[in-house]
Short mmCIF file of C-alpha atoms in Angstrom, two decimals:
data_model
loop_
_atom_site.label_atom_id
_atom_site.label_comp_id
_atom_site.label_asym_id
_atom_site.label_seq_id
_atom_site.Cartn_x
_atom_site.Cartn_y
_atom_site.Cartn_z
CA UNK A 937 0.00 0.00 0.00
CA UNK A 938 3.07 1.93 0.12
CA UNK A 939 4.11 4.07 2.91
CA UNK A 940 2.05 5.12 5.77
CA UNK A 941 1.64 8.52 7.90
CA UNK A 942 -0.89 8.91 10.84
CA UNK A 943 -0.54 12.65 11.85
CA UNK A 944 -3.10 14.12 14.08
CA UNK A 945 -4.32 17.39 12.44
CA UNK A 946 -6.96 19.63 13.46
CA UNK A 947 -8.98 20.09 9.69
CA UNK A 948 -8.95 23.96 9.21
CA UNK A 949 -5.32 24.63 10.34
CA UNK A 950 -3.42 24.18 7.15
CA UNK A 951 -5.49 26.53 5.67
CA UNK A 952 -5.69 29.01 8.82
CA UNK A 953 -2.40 29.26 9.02
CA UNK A 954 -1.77 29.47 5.41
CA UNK A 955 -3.36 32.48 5.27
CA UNK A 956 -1.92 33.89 8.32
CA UNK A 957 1.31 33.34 6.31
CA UNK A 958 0.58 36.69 4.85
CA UNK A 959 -0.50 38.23 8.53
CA UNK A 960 -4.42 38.07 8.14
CA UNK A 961 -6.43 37.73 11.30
CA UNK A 962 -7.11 35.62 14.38
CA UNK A 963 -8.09 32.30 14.38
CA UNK A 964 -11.75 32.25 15.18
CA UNK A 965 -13.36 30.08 17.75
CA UNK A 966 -12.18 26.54 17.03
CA UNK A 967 -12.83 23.72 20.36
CA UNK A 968 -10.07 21.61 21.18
CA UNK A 969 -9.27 19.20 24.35
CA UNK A 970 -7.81 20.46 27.49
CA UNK A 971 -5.02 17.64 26.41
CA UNK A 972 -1.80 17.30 24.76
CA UNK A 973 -3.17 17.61 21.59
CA UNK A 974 -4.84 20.77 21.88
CA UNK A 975 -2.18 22.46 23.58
CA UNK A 976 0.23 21.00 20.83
CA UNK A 977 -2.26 22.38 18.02
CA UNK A 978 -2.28 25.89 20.08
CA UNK A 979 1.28 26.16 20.12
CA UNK A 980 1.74 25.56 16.79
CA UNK A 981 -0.18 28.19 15.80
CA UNK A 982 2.00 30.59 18.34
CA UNK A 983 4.98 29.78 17.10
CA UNK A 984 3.96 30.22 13.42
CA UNK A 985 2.99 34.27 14.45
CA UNK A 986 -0.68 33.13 14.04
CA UNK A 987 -3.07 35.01 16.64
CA UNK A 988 -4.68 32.02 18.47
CA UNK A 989 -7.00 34.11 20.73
CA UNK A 990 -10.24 32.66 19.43
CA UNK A 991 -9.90 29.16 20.44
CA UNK A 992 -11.17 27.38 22.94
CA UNK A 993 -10.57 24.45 25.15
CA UNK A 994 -12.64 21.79 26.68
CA UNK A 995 -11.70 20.22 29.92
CA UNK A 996 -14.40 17.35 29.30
CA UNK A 997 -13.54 16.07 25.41
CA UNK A 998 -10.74 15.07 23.87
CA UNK A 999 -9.30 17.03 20.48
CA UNK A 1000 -10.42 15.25 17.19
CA UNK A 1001 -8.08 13.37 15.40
CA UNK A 1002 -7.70 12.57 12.16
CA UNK A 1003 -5.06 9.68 10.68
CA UNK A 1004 -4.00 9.87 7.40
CA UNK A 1005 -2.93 6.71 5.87
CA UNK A 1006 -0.84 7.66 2.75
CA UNK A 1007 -0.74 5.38 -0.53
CA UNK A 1008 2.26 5.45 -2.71
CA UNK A 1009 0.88 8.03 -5.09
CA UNK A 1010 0.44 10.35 -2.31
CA UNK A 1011 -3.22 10.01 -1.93
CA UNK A 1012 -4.96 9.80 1.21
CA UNK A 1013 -7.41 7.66 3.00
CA UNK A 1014 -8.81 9.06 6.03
CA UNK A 1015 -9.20 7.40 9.82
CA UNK A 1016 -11.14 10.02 12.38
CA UNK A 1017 -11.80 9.65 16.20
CA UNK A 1018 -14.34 12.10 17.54
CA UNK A 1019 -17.68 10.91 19.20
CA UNK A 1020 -17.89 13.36 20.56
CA UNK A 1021 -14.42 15.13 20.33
CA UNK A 1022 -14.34 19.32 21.88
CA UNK A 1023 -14.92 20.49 18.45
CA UNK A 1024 -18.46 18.74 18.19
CA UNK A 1025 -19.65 20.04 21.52
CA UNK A 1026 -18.54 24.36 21.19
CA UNK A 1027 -21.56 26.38 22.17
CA UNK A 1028 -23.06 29.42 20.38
CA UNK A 1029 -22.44 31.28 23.47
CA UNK A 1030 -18.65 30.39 23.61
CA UNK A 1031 -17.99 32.02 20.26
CA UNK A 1032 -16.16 35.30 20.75
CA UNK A 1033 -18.63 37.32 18.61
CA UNK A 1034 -16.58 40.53 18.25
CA UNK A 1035 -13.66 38.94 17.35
CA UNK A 1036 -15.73 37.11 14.42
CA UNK A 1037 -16.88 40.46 13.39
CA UNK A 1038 -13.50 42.30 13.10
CA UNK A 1039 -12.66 39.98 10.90
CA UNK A 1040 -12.31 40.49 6.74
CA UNK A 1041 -12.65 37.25 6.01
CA UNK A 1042 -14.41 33.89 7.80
CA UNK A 1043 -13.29 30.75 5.99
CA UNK A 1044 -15.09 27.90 7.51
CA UNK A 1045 -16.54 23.96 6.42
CA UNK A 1046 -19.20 21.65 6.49
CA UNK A 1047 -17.92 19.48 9.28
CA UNK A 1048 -19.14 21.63 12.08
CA UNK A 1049 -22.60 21.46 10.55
CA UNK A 1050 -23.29 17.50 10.98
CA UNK A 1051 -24.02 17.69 14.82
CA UNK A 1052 -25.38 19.60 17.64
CA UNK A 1053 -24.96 22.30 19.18
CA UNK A 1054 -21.71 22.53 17.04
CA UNK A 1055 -23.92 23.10 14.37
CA UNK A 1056 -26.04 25.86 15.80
CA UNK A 1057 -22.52 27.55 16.40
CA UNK A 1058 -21.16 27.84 12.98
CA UNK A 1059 -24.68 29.28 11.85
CA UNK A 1060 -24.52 31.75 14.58
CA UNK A 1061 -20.66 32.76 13.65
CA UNK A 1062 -21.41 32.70 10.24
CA UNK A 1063 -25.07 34.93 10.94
CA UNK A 1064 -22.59 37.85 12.74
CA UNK A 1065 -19.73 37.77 10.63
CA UNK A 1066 -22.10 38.42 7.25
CA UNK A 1067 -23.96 41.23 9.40
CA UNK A 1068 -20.84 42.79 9.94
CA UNK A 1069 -20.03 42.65 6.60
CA UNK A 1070 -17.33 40.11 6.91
CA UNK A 1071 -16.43 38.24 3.10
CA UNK A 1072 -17.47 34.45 3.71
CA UNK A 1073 -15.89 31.60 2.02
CA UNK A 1074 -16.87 28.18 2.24
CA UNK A 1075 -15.48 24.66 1.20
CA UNK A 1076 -17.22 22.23 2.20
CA UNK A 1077 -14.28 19.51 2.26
CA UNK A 1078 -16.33 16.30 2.30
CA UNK A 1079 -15.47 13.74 4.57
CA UNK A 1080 -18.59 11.30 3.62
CA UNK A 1081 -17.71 9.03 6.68
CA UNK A 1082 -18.36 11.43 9.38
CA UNK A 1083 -21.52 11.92 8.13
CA UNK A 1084 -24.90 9.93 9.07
CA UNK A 1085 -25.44 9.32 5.42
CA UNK A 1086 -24.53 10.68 2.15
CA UNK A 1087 -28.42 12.42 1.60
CA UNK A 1088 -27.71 14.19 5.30
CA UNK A 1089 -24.38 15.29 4.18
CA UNK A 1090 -25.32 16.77 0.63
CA UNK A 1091 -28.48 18.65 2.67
CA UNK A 1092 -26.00 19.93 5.22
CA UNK A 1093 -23.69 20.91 2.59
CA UNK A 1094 -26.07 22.78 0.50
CA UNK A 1095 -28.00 24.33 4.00
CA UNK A 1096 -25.34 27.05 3.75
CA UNK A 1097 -24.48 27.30 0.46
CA UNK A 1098 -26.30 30.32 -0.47
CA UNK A 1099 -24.73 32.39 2.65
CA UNK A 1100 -20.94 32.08 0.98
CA UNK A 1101 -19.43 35.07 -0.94
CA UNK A 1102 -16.66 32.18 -2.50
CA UNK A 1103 -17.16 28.57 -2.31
CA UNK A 1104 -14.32 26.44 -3.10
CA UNK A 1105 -15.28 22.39 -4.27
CA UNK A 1106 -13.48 20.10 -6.34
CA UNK A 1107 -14.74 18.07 -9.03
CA UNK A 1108 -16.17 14.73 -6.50
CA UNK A 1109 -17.54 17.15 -4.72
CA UNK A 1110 -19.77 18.67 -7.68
CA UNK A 1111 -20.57 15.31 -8.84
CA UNK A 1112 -21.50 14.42 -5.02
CA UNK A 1113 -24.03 17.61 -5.06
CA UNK A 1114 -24.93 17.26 -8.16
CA UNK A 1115 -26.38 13.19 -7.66
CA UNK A 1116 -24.16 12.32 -9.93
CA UNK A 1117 -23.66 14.91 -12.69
CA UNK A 1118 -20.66 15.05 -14.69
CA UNK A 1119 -18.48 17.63 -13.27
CA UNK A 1120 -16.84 18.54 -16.22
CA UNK A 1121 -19.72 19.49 -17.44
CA UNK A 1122 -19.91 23.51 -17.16
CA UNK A 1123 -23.54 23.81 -17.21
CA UNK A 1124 -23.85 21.34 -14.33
CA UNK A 1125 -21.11 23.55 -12.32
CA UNK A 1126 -22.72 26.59 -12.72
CA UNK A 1127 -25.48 25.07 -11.54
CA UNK A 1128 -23.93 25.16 -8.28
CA UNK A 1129 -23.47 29.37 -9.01
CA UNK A 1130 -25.68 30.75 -6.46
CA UNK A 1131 -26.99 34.81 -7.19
CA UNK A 1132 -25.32 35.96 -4.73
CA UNK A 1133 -22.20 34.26 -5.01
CA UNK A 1134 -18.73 36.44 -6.05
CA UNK A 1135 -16.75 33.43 -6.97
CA UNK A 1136 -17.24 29.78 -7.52
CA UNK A 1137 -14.00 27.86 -7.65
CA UNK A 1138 -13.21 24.14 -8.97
CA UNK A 1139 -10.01 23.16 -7.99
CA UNK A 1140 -8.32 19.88 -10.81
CA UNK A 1141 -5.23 18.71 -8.63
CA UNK A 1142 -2.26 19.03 -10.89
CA UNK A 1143 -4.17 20.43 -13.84
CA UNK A 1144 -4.87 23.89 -11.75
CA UNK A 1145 -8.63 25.00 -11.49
CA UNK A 1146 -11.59 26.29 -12.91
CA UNK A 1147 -12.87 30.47 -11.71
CA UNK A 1148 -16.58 31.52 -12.33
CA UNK A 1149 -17.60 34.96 -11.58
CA UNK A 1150 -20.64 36.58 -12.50
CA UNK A 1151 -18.33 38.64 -15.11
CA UNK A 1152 -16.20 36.28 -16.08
CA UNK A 1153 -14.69 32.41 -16.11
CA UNK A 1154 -11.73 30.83 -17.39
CA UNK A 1155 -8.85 27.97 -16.37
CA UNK A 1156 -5.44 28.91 -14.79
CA UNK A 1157 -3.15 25.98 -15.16
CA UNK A 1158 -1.40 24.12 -12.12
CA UNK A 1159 2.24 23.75 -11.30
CA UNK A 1160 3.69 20.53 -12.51
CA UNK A 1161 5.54 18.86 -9.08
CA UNK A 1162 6.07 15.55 -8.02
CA UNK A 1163 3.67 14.58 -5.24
CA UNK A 1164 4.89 13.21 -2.27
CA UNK A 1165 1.82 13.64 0.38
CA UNK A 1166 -1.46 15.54 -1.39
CA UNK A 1167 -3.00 16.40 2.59
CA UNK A 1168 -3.30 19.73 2.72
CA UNK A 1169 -2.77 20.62 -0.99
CA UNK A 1170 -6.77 22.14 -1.03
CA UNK A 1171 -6.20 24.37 2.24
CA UNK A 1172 -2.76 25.94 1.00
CA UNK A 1173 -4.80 26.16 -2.25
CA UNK A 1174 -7.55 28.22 -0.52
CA UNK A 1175 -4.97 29.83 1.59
CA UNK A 1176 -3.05 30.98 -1.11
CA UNK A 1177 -6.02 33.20 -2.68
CA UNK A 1178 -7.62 34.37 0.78
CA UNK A 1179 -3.96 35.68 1.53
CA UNK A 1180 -4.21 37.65 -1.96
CA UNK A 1181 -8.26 38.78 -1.58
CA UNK A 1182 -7.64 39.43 2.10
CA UNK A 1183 -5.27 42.12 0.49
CA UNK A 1184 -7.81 43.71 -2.32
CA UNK A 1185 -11.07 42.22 -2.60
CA UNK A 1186 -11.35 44.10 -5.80
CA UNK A 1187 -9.77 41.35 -7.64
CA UNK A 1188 -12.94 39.70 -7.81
CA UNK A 1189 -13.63 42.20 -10.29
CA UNK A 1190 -10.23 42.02 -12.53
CA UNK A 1191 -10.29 38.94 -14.35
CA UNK A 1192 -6.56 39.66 -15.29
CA UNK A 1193 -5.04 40.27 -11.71
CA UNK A 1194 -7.31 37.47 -10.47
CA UNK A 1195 -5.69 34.51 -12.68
CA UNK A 1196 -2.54 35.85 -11.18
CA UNK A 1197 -3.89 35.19 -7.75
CA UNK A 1198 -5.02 32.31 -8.89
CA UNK A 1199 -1.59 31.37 -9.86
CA UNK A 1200 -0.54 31.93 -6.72
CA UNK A 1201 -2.71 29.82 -5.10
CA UNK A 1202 -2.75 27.24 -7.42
CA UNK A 1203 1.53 27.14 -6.37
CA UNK A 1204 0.52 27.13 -3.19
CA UNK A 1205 -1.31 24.04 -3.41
CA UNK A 1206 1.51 22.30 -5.66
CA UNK A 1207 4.27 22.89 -3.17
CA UNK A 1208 2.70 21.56 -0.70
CA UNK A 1209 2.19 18.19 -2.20
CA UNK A 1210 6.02 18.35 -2.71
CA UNK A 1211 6.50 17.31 1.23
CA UNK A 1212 4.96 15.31 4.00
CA UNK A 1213 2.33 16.58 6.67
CA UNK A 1214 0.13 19.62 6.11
CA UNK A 1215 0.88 21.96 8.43
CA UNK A 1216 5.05 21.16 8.00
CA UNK A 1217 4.90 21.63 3.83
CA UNK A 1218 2.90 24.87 4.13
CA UNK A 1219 4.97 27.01 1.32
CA UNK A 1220 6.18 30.69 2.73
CA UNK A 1221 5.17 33.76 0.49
CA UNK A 1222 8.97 34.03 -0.61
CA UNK A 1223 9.21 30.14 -1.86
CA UNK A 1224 5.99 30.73 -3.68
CA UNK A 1225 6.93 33.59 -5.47
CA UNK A 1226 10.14 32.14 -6.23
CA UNK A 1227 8.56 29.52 -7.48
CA UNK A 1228 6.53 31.22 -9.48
CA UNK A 1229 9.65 33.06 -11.04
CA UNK A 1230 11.10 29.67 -11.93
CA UNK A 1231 11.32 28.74 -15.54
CA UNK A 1232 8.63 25.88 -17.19
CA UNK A 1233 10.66 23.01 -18.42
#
C-alpha cells in the first residue's frame, strides 16, 4: 500500500495558518481538548505568528483526530476519532462574537454542521460575521464518513451554500451535489453558481482550477511537481487566494489580476504536495513567489 503517515491534524489549520502566512487575522473560535493535543495544536499556531485568541478548550472532550494513511501516489485515505471530540460540543455562546466580526474574512466547512450544538454555532458565527459585513468563504471539504449518510451530508452541505461570498469544491464534490452529474460538465457547475455568489471555484489537482464569476470564467493551469503527500494541498490552495483577496477584494472584479492570484494559489497548493504533513509543507510567500519566477521546463 506503500508508505504510511498517521498525523493528528486539526482540519482547518493548514489553511488558517496558510493564510496567516501573509498576517491576516485571528483564528476564530475553534474547540479543542484540554489535552496534549490541543495544547500541541495551540502552540503551533504561536509559534507560526498566528493570533490564536479565538480558540477554545474543553476540559471534558478530547481534540479530534484525524489519521492519514498515505498510498504510494500520495493520496490519502482518512481514519477520524471524535464521538464526541471538543470540536463537536462548542456552544453558540462560547464564540467570541466581536472577534468574528473584526474579521475580513471567515473561511469555515461543512464538518461543524453534521451535529449539535456545534452546528447551531457555525450558523450563529457565520449569521454575525455576514452582518458585519465580513467576506465568507466556504469549502465544504467532504469527509462522507463522518456523516450519518450521504443524503444528510449533501443537505447539510447545501444548508449554507447560499450564505458564501466564495465557495471552493473540487470536481467529487460537484458530482457528489450534483447526484451524480458530470463535473466537467460547465452547465452542471454553474449550476452550483448561487446569485449571490462572487466566486465559484473548482479546484483539478495538478491540472490547476476552474474560476466563475458573475463577469467572467476561465482555467489557470497548475504547477507541474512531483507529489509526495497531497493532505493539505486544497487548504494551502484556498490559503493561497484568501492571503491575496484578504489584500484587495477588488480582484474579484479584474479577471486579469485574479488569474494571477489564482496562480498563486494554485503554487501554493503544488508545493505543498512536494512534502509530508500539512501543516510542515505549508509554502512561505517568498518560496511561492520564487517559485513562481522559476522557468517551465
Amino acid at each position: 500500500m506503500g508508505s504510511e503517515a498517521m498525523v493528528p491534524e486539526w482540519a482547518s489549520e493548514p489553511c488558517i495558518m496558510g493564510i496567516d502566512e501573509a498576517g491576516r487575522g485571528p483564528v476564530l473560535g475553534p474547540m479543542v481538548g484540554e489535552d496534549e493535543f490541543g495544547y500541541m495544536l495551540a502552540d503551533i499556531l504561536k509559534e507560526s505568528n498566528v493570533n490564536n485568541q479565538g480558540m477554545r478548550f474543553d476540559p471534558g472532550a478530547r481534540t479530534a483526530l484525524a489519521f492519514v494513511t498515505l498510498r504510494s501516489d500520495g493520496e490519502r485515505e482518512f481514519m477520524f476519532y471524535r464521538n464526541p471530540s471538543a470540536d463537536m460540543l462548542l456552544q453558540e455562546d462560547e464564540l467570541d462574537l466581536d472577534l468574528i466580526r473584526k474579521a475580513k474574512i471567515f473561511h469555515y466547512g461543512s464538518i461543524s454542521l453534521i451535529t449539535e450544538p456545534c452546528k447551531s454555532a457555525h450558523i450563529a458565527a457565520a449569521k454575525a460575521a455576514k452582518d458585519a459585513g465580513v467576506f465568507l468563504s466556504y469549502d465544504p471539504n467532504l469527509r462522507l464518513p463522518l456523516w450519518p449518510s450521504a443524503d444528510s451530508a449533501r443537505e447539510g452541505i447545501l444548508s449554507i451554500w447560499e450564505t458564501a461570498d466564495i465557495i471552493k469544491i473540487s470536481e467529487e464534490e460537484i458530482s457528489f451535489l450534483t447526484n451524480g452529474e458530470n463535473p466537467y460538465d460547465d452547465a452542471v457547475v454553474r449550476k452550483l453558481f448561487h446569485p449571490n455568489l462572487k466566486l465559484l471555484l473548482v479546484t483539478e489537482g495538478s491540472e490547476g482550477c476552474i474560476y466563475y464569476t458573475k463577469e467572467f470564467s476561465g482555467r489557470v493551469k497548475g504547477m507541474k511537481v512531483d507529489a509526495v503527500d497531497t493532505t493539505g494541498a486544497g487548504d494551502a490552495f484556498v490559503a493561497g487566494i484568501l492571503s491575496q483577496l484578504a489584500t484587495d477584494l477588488s480582484l474579484l472584479h479584474k479577471e486579469e489580476q485574479l488569474r494571477d492570484s489564482l496562480k498563486f494559489a494554485n503554487a501554493c497548493g503544488a508545493l505543498t504536495v512536494t512534502e509530508r504533513g500539512a501543516i510542515p509543507a505549508l509554502p512561505t510567500k517568498e518560496t511561492v513567489l520564487n517559485a513562481l519566477l522559476e522557468p517551465v521546463l
